[in-house]
Short mmCIF file of C-alpha atoms and ligand atoms in Angstrom, two decimals:
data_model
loop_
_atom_site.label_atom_id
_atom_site.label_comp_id
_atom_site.label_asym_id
_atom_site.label_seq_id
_atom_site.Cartn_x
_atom_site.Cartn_y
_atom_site.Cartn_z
CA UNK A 1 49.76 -60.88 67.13
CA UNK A 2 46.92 -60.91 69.38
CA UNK A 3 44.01 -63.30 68.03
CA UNK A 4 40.72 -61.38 68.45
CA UNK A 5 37.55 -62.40 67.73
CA UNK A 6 34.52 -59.92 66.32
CA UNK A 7 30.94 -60.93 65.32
CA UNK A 8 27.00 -60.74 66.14
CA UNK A 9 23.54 -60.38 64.99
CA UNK A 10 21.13 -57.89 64.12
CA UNK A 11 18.49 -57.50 67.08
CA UNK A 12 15.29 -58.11 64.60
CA UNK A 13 13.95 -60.97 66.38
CA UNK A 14 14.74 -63.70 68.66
CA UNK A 15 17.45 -66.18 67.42
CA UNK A 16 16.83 -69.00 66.20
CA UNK A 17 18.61 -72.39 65.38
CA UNK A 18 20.11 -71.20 61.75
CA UNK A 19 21.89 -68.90 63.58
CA UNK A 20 23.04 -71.63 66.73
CA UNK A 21 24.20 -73.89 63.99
CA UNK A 22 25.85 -70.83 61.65
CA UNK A 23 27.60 -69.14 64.23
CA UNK A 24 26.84 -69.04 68.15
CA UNK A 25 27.43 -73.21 68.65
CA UNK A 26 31.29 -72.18 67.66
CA UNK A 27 31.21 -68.55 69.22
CA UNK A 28 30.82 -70.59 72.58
CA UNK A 29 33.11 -73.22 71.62
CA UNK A 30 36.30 -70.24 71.11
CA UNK A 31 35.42 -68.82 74.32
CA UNK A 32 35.72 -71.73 75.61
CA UNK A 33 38.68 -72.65 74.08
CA UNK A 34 41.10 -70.06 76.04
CA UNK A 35 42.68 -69.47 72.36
CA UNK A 36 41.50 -65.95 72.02
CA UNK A 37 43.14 -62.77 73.68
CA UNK A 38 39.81 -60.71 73.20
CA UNK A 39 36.40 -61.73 72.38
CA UNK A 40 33.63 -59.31 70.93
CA UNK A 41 30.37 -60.09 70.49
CA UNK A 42 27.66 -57.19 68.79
CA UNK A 43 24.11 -56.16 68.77
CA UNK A 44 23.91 -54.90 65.71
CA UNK A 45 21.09 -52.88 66.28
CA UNK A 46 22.71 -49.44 64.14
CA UNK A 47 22.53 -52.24 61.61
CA UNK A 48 19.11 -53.03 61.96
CA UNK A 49 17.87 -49.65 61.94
CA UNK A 50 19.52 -49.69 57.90
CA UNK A 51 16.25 -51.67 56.69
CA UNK A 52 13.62 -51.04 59.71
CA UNK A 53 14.30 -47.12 60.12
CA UNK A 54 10.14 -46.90 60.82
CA UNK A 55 10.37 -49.09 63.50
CA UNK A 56 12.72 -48.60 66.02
CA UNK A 57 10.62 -50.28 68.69
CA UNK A 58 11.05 -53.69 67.20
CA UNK A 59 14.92 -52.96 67.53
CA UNK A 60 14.73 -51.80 71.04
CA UNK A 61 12.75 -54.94 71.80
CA UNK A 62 14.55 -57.20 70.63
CA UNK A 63 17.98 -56.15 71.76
CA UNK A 64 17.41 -57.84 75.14
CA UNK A 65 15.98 -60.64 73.25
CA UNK A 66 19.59 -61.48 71.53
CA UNK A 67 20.92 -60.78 74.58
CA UNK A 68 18.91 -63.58 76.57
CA UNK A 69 19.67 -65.97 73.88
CA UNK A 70 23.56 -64.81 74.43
CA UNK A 71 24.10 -65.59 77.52
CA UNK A 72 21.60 -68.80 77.23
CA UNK A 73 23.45 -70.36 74.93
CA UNK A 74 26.36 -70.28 77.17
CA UNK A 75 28.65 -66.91 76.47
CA UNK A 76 29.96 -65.29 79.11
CA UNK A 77 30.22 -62.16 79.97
CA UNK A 78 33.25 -62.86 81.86
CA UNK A 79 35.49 -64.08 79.31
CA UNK A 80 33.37 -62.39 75.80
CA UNK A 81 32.70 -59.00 75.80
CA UNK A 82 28.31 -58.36 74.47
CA UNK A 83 27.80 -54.69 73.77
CA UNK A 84 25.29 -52.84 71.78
CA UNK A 85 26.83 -51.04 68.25
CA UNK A 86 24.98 -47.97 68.50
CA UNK A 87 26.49 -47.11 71.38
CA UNK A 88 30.12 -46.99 70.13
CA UNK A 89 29.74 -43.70 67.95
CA UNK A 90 33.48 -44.45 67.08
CA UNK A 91 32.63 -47.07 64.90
CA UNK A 92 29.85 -44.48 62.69
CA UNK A 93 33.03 -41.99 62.26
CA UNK A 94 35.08 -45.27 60.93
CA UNK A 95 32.62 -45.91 58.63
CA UNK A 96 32.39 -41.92 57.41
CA UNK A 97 36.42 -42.78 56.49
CA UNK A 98 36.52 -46.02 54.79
CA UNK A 99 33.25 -44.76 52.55
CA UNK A 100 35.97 -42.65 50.52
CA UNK A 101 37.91 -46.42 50.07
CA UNK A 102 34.63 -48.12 48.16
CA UNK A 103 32.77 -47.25 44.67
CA UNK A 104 29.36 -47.55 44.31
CA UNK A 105 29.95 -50.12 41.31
CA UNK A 106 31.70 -52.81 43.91
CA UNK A 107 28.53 -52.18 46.42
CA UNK A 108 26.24 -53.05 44.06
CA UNK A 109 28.04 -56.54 43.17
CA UNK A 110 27.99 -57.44 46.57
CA UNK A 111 25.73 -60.71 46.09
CA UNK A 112 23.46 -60.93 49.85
CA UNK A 113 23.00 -57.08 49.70
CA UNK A 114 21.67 -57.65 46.46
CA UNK A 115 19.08 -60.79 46.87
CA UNK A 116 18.41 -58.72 50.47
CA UNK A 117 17.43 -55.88 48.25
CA UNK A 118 15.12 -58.16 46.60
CA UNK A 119 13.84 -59.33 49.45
CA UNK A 120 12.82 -56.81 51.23
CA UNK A 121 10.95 -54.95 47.97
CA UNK A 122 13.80 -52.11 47.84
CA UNK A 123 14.74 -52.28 44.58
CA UNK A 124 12.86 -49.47 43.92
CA UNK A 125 14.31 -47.02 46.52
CA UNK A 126 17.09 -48.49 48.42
CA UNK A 127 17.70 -46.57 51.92
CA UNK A 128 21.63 -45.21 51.63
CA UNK A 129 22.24 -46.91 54.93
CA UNK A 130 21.17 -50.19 53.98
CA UNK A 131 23.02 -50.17 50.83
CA UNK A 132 26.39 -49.50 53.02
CA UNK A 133 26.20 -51.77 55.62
CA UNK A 134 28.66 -53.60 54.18
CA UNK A 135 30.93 -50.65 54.93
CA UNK A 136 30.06 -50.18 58.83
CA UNK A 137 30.51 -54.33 58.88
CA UNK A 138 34.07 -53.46 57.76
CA UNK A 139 34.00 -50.88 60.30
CA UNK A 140 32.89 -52.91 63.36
CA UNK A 141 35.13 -55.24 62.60
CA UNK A 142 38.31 -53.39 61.83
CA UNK A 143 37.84 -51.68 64.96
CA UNK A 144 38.29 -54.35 66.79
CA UNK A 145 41.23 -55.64 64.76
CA UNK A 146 39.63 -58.68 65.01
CA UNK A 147 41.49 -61.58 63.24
CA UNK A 148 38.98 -64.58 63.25
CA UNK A 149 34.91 -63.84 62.59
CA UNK A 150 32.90 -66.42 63.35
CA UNK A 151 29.68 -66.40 60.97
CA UNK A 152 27.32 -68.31 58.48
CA UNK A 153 28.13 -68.18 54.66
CA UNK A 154 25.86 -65.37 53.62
CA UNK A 155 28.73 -63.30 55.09
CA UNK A 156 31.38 -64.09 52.96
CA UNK A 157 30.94 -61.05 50.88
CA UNK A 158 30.95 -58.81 53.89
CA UNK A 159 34.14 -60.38 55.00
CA UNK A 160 35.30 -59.97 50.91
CA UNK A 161 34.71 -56.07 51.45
CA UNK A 162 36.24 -55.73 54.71
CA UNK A 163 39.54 -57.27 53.48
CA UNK A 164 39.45 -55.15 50.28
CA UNK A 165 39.00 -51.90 52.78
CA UNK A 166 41.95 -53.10 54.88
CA UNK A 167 44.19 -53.52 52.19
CA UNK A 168 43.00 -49.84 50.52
CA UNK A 169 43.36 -48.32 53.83
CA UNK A 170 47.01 -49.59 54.76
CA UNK A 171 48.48 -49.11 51.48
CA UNK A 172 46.94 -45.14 51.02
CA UNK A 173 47.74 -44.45 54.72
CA UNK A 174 50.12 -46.82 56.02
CA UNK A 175 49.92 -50.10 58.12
CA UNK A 176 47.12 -49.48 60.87
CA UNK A 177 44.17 -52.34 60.04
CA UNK A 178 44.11 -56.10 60.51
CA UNK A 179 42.76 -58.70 57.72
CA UNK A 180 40.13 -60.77 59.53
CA UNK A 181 39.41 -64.35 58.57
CA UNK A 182 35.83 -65.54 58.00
CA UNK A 183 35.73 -69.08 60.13
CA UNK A 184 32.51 -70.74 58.56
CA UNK A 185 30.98 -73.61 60.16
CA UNK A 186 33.00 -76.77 58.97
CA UNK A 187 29.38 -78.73 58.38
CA UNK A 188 27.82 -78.13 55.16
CA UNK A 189 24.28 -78.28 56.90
CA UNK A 190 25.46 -75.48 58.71
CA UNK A 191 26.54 -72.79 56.34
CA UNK A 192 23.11 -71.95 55.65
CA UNK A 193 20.49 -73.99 56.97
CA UNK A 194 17.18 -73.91 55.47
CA UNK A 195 13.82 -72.98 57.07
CA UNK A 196 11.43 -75.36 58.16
CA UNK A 197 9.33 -74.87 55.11
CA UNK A 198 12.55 -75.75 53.06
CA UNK A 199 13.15 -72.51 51.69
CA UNK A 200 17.26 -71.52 51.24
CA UNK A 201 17.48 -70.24 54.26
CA UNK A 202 16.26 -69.85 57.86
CA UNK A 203 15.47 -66.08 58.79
CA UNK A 204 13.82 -63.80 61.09
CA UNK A 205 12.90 -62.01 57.92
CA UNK A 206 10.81 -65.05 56.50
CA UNK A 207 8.96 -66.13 59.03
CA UNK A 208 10.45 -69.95 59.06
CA UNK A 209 12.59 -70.59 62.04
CA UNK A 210 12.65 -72.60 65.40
CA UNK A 211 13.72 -70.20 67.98
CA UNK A 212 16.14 -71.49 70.52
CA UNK A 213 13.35 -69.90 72.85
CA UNK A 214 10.66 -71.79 71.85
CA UNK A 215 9.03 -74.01 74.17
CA UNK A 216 9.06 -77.96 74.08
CA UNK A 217 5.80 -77.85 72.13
CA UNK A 218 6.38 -75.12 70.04
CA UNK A 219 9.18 -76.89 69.27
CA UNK A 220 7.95 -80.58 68.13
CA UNK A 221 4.68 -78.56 66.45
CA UNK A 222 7.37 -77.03 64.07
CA UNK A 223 9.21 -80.24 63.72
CA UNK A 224 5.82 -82.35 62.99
CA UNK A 225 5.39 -79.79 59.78
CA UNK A 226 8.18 -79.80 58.43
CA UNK A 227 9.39 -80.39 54.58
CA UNK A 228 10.32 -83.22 53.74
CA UNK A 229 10.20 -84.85 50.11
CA UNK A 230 6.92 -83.91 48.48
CA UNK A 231 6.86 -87.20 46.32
CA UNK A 232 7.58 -89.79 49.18
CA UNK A 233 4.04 -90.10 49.99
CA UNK A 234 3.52 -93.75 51.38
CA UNK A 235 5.96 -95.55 53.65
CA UNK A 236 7.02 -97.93 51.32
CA UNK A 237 7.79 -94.85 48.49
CA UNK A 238 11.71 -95.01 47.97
CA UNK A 239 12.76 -91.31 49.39
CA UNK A 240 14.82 -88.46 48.80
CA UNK A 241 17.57 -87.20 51.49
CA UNK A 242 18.75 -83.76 48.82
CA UNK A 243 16.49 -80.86 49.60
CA UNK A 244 15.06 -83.15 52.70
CA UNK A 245 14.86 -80.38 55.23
CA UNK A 246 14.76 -82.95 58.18
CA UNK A 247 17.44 -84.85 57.28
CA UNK A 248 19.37 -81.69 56.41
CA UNK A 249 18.63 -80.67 60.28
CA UNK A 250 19.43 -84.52 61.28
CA UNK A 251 22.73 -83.39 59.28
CA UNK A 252 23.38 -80.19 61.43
CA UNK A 253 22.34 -81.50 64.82
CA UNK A 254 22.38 -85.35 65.52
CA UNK A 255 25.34 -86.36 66.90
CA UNK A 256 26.27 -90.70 67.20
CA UNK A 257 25.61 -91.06 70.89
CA UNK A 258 22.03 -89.46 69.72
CA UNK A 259 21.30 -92.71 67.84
CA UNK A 260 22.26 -95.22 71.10
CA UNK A 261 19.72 -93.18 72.91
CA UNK A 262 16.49 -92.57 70.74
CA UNK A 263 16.84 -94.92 67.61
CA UNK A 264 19.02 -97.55 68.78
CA UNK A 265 17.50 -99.97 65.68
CA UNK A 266 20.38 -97.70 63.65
CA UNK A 267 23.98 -97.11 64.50
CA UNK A 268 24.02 -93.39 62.65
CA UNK A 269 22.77 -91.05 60.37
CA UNK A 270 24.36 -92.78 57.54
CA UNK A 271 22.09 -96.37 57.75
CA UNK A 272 18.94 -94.15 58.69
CA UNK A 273 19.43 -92.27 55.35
CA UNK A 274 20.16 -94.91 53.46
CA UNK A 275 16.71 -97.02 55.05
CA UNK A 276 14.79 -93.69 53.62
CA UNK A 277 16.03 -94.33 50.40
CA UNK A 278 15.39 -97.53 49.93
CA UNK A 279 11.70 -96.92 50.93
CA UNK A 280 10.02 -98.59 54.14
CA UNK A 281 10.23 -95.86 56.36
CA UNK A 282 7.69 -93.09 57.36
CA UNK A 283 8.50 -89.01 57.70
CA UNK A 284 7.11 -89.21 61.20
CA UNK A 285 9.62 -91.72 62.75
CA UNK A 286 12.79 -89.40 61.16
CA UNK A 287 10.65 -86.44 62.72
CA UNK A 288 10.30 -88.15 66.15
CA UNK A 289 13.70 -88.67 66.12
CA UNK A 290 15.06 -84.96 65.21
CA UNK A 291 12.40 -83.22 67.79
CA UNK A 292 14.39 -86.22 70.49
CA UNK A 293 17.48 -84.60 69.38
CA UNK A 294 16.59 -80.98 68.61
CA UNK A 295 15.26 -81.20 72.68
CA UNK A 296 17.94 -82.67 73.54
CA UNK A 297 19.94 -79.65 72.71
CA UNK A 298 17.57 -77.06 73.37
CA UNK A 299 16.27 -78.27 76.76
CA UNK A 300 19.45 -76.63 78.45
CA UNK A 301 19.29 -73.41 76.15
CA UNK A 302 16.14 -72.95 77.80
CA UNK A 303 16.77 -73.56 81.48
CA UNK A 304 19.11 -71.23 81.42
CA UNK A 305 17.22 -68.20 79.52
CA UNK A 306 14.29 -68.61 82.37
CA UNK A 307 17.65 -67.95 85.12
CA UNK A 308 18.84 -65.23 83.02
CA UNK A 309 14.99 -63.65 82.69
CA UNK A 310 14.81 -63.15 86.36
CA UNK A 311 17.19 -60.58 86.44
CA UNK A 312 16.81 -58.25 83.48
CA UNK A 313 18.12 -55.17 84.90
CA UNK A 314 21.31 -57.44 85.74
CA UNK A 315 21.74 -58.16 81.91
CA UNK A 316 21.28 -54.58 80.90
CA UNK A 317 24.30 -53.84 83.31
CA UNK A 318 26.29 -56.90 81.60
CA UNK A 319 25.14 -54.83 77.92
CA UNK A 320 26.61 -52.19 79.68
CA UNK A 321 30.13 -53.32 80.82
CA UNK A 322 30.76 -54.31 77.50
CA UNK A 323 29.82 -51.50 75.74
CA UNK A 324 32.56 -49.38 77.88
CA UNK A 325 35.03 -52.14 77.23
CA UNK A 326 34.18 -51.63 73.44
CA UNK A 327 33.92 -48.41 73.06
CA UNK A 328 37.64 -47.97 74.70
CA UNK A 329 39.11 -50.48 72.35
CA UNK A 330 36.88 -49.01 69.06
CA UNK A 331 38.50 -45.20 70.80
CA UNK A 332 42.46 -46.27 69.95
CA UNK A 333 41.78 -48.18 66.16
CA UNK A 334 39.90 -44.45 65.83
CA UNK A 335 42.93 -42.60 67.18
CA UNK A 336 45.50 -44.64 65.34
CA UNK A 337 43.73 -44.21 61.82
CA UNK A 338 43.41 -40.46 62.32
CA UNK A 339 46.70 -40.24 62.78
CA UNK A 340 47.23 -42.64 59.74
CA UNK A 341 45.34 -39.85 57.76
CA UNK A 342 46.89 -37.28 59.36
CA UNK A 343 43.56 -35.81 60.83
CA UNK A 344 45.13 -35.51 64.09
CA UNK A 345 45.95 -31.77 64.26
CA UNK A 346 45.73 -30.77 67.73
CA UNK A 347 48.39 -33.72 68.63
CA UNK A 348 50.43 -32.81 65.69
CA UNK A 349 53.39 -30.78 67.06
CA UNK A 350 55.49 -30.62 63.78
CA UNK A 351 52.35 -29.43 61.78
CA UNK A 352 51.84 -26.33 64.20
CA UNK A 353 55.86 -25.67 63.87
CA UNK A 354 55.81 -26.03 60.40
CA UNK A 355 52.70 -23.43 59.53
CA UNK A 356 54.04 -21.27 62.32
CA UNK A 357 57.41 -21.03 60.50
CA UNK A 358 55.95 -20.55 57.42
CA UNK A 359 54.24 -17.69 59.22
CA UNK A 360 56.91 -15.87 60.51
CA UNK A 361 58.84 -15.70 57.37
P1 ATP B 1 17.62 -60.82 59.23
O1 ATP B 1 16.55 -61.54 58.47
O2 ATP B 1 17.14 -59.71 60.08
O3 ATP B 1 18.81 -60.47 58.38
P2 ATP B 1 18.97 -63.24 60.01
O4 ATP B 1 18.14 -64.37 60.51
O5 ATP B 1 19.52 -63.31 58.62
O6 ATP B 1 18.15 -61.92 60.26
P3 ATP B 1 21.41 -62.06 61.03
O7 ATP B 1 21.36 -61.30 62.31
O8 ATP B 1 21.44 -61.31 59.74
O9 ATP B 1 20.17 -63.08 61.04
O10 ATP B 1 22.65 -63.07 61.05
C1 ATP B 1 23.42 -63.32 62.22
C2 ATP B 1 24.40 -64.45 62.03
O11 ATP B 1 23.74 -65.70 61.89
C3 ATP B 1 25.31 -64.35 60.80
O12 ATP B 1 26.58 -64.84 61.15
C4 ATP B 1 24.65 -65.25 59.79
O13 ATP B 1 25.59 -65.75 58.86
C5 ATP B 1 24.13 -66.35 60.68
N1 ATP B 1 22.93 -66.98 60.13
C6 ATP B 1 21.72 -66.38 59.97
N2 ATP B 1 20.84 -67.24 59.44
C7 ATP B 1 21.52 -68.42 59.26
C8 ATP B 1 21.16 -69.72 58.75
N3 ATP B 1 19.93 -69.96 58.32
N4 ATP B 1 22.11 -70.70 58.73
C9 ATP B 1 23.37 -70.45 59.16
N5 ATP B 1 23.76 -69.26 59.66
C10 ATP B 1 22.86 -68.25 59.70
MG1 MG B 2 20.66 -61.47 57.82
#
């Protein structure tokens, strides 16, 4: 079986390091890998329209912006395919099908939809689109018949849903749809890294991030005010490391050779944490160190957005090639499940003969 790969990101801001950490780091890693017979990678901007329906100019803004941050972080058009969602209708008349497969019971238990909800103040009045996403994920991705999905941990229950809809599907109609497997990132700092104001998680949506297009400053400003433990207070205070945002991003980014290079008084992460414990060290040395390494990785992120930026029009056209190359393979899963459900009249030579016959009776 081939091994395909399907994921991406809804085009409501810039991305930011939550989602290099959660997903794109090991996107470019796979590609890289030559493992994978196909790779897909999504604007979800259909998506984003599901909670930001009154502003679809943020959404057409910020499609190039994901784009950029695509291609700066190293994918390649040449070997992954980037399109935009919207413009694969095939995938909207997938979803149409596989809402007949899910009760409105086992949407409502879906556990991110739900604290989403709350986020976003719809509790009251919850747009039907936004309360089905989960159904056009399962869409997107069966459509590709991708096997391995890439993503943070708040998608688990997406992935959940998409394998119940697979398994519905091929036992009602027949064997057409692949199970996908969620690949999470295999550092716990990772699954879900926390904003820079130590809240659960880092998103567009709350306002906490580092974007990987910030500049240098930007950059160290965000670092410099940072959570850290509220009771260590004077150098010599013993500190905590659980809930310690920058030792949490020390956790997701540092790497050993980091140490040799900026901190050399330490050998790794383990001995610096430990020193914080004990008391005797200060919140800006451990800060000075993560903006060393947090540059470190972002300085070549950077150089290569401002390359990319020169030629917009160029990245548009890459948008483009994809979105043909998607939209053909999104055109046979389509074909092959309406023939699963036996909505394929016009193809269906044995129907016509068999009404005809009954016909001329
Ligand atoms: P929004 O607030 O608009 O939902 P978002 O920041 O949550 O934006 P998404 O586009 O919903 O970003 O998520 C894209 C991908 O990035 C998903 O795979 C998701 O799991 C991952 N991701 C997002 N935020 C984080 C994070 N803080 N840590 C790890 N992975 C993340
Ligand atoms: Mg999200």
């Amino acid at each position: 079986m081939s091994k395909i790969i399907l994921t991406g990101d809804r085009p409501t801001g810039r991305l930011h390091v939550g989602h290099y950490v959660g997903s794109l780091r090991r996107r470019v890693e796979l590609q890289n890998s030559g493992e994978f017979d196909k790779i897909f990678i999504m604007i979800a901007d259909a998506q984003a329209l599901t909670d930001n329906a009154d502003n679809p100019e943020k959404i057409r803004q910020n499609v190039i912006e994901v784009a950029l941050d695509y291609l700066s972080v190293g994918l390649d058009p040449a070997k992954s395919n980037l399109f935009i969602q919207s413009q694969i209708s095939e995938l909207t008349e997938l979803s149409f099908f596989y809402m007949n497969l899910v009760t409105v019971s086992r949407l409502q238990r879906n556990p991110t939809v739900k604290a989403e909800i709350q986020m976003r103040n719809f509790e009251a009045s919850i747009p039907v689109g936004f309360f089905t996403y989960p159904i056009s994920q399962a869409s997107d991705i069966t459509a590709f018949k991708a096997t391995t999905v890439p993503v943070g941990e708040d998608q688990l229950p997406m992935l959940e849903q998409t394998k119940e809809i697979v398994r519905k599907f091929n036992s009602v109609y027949g064997e057409v749809l692949v199970e996908p497997e969620i690949l999470l990132p295999d550092n716990e700092a990772c699954l879900r890294l926390p904003g820079t104001d130590g809240k659960a998680k880092m998103s567009k949506s709350l306002g906490n991030c580092i974007y990987l297009s910030d500049t240098e400053e930007d950059v160290r400003a965000k670092i410099m005010s940072m959570y850290t433990d509220p009771d260590h207070i004077k150098i010599t205070d013993p500190g905590k490391i659980e809930g310690n945002t920058v030792f949490t991003y020390l956790d997701a980014f540092s790497k050993p050779e980091h140490f040799a290079e900026f901190l050399p008084e330490y050998n790794n992460l383990d001995e610096l944490k430990e020193h914080y414990k004990r008391g005797g060290l200060g919140d800006v040395k451990v800060k000075k160190f993560l903006n060393n390494v947090l540059q470190d990785e972002l300085a070549p992120i950077r150089a290569r957005r401002a390359e990319f930026e020169k030629d917009i029009p160029e990245v548009y056209n890459i948008l483009k090639k994809g979105s043909d190359v998607a939209r053909e393979a999104a055109a046979e899963t389509l074909a092959e499940v309406k023939r699963a459900m036996k909505i394929n009249y016009f193809e269906d030579k044995a129907l016509i003969e068999e009404q005809s016959e009954k016909y001329s009776r």
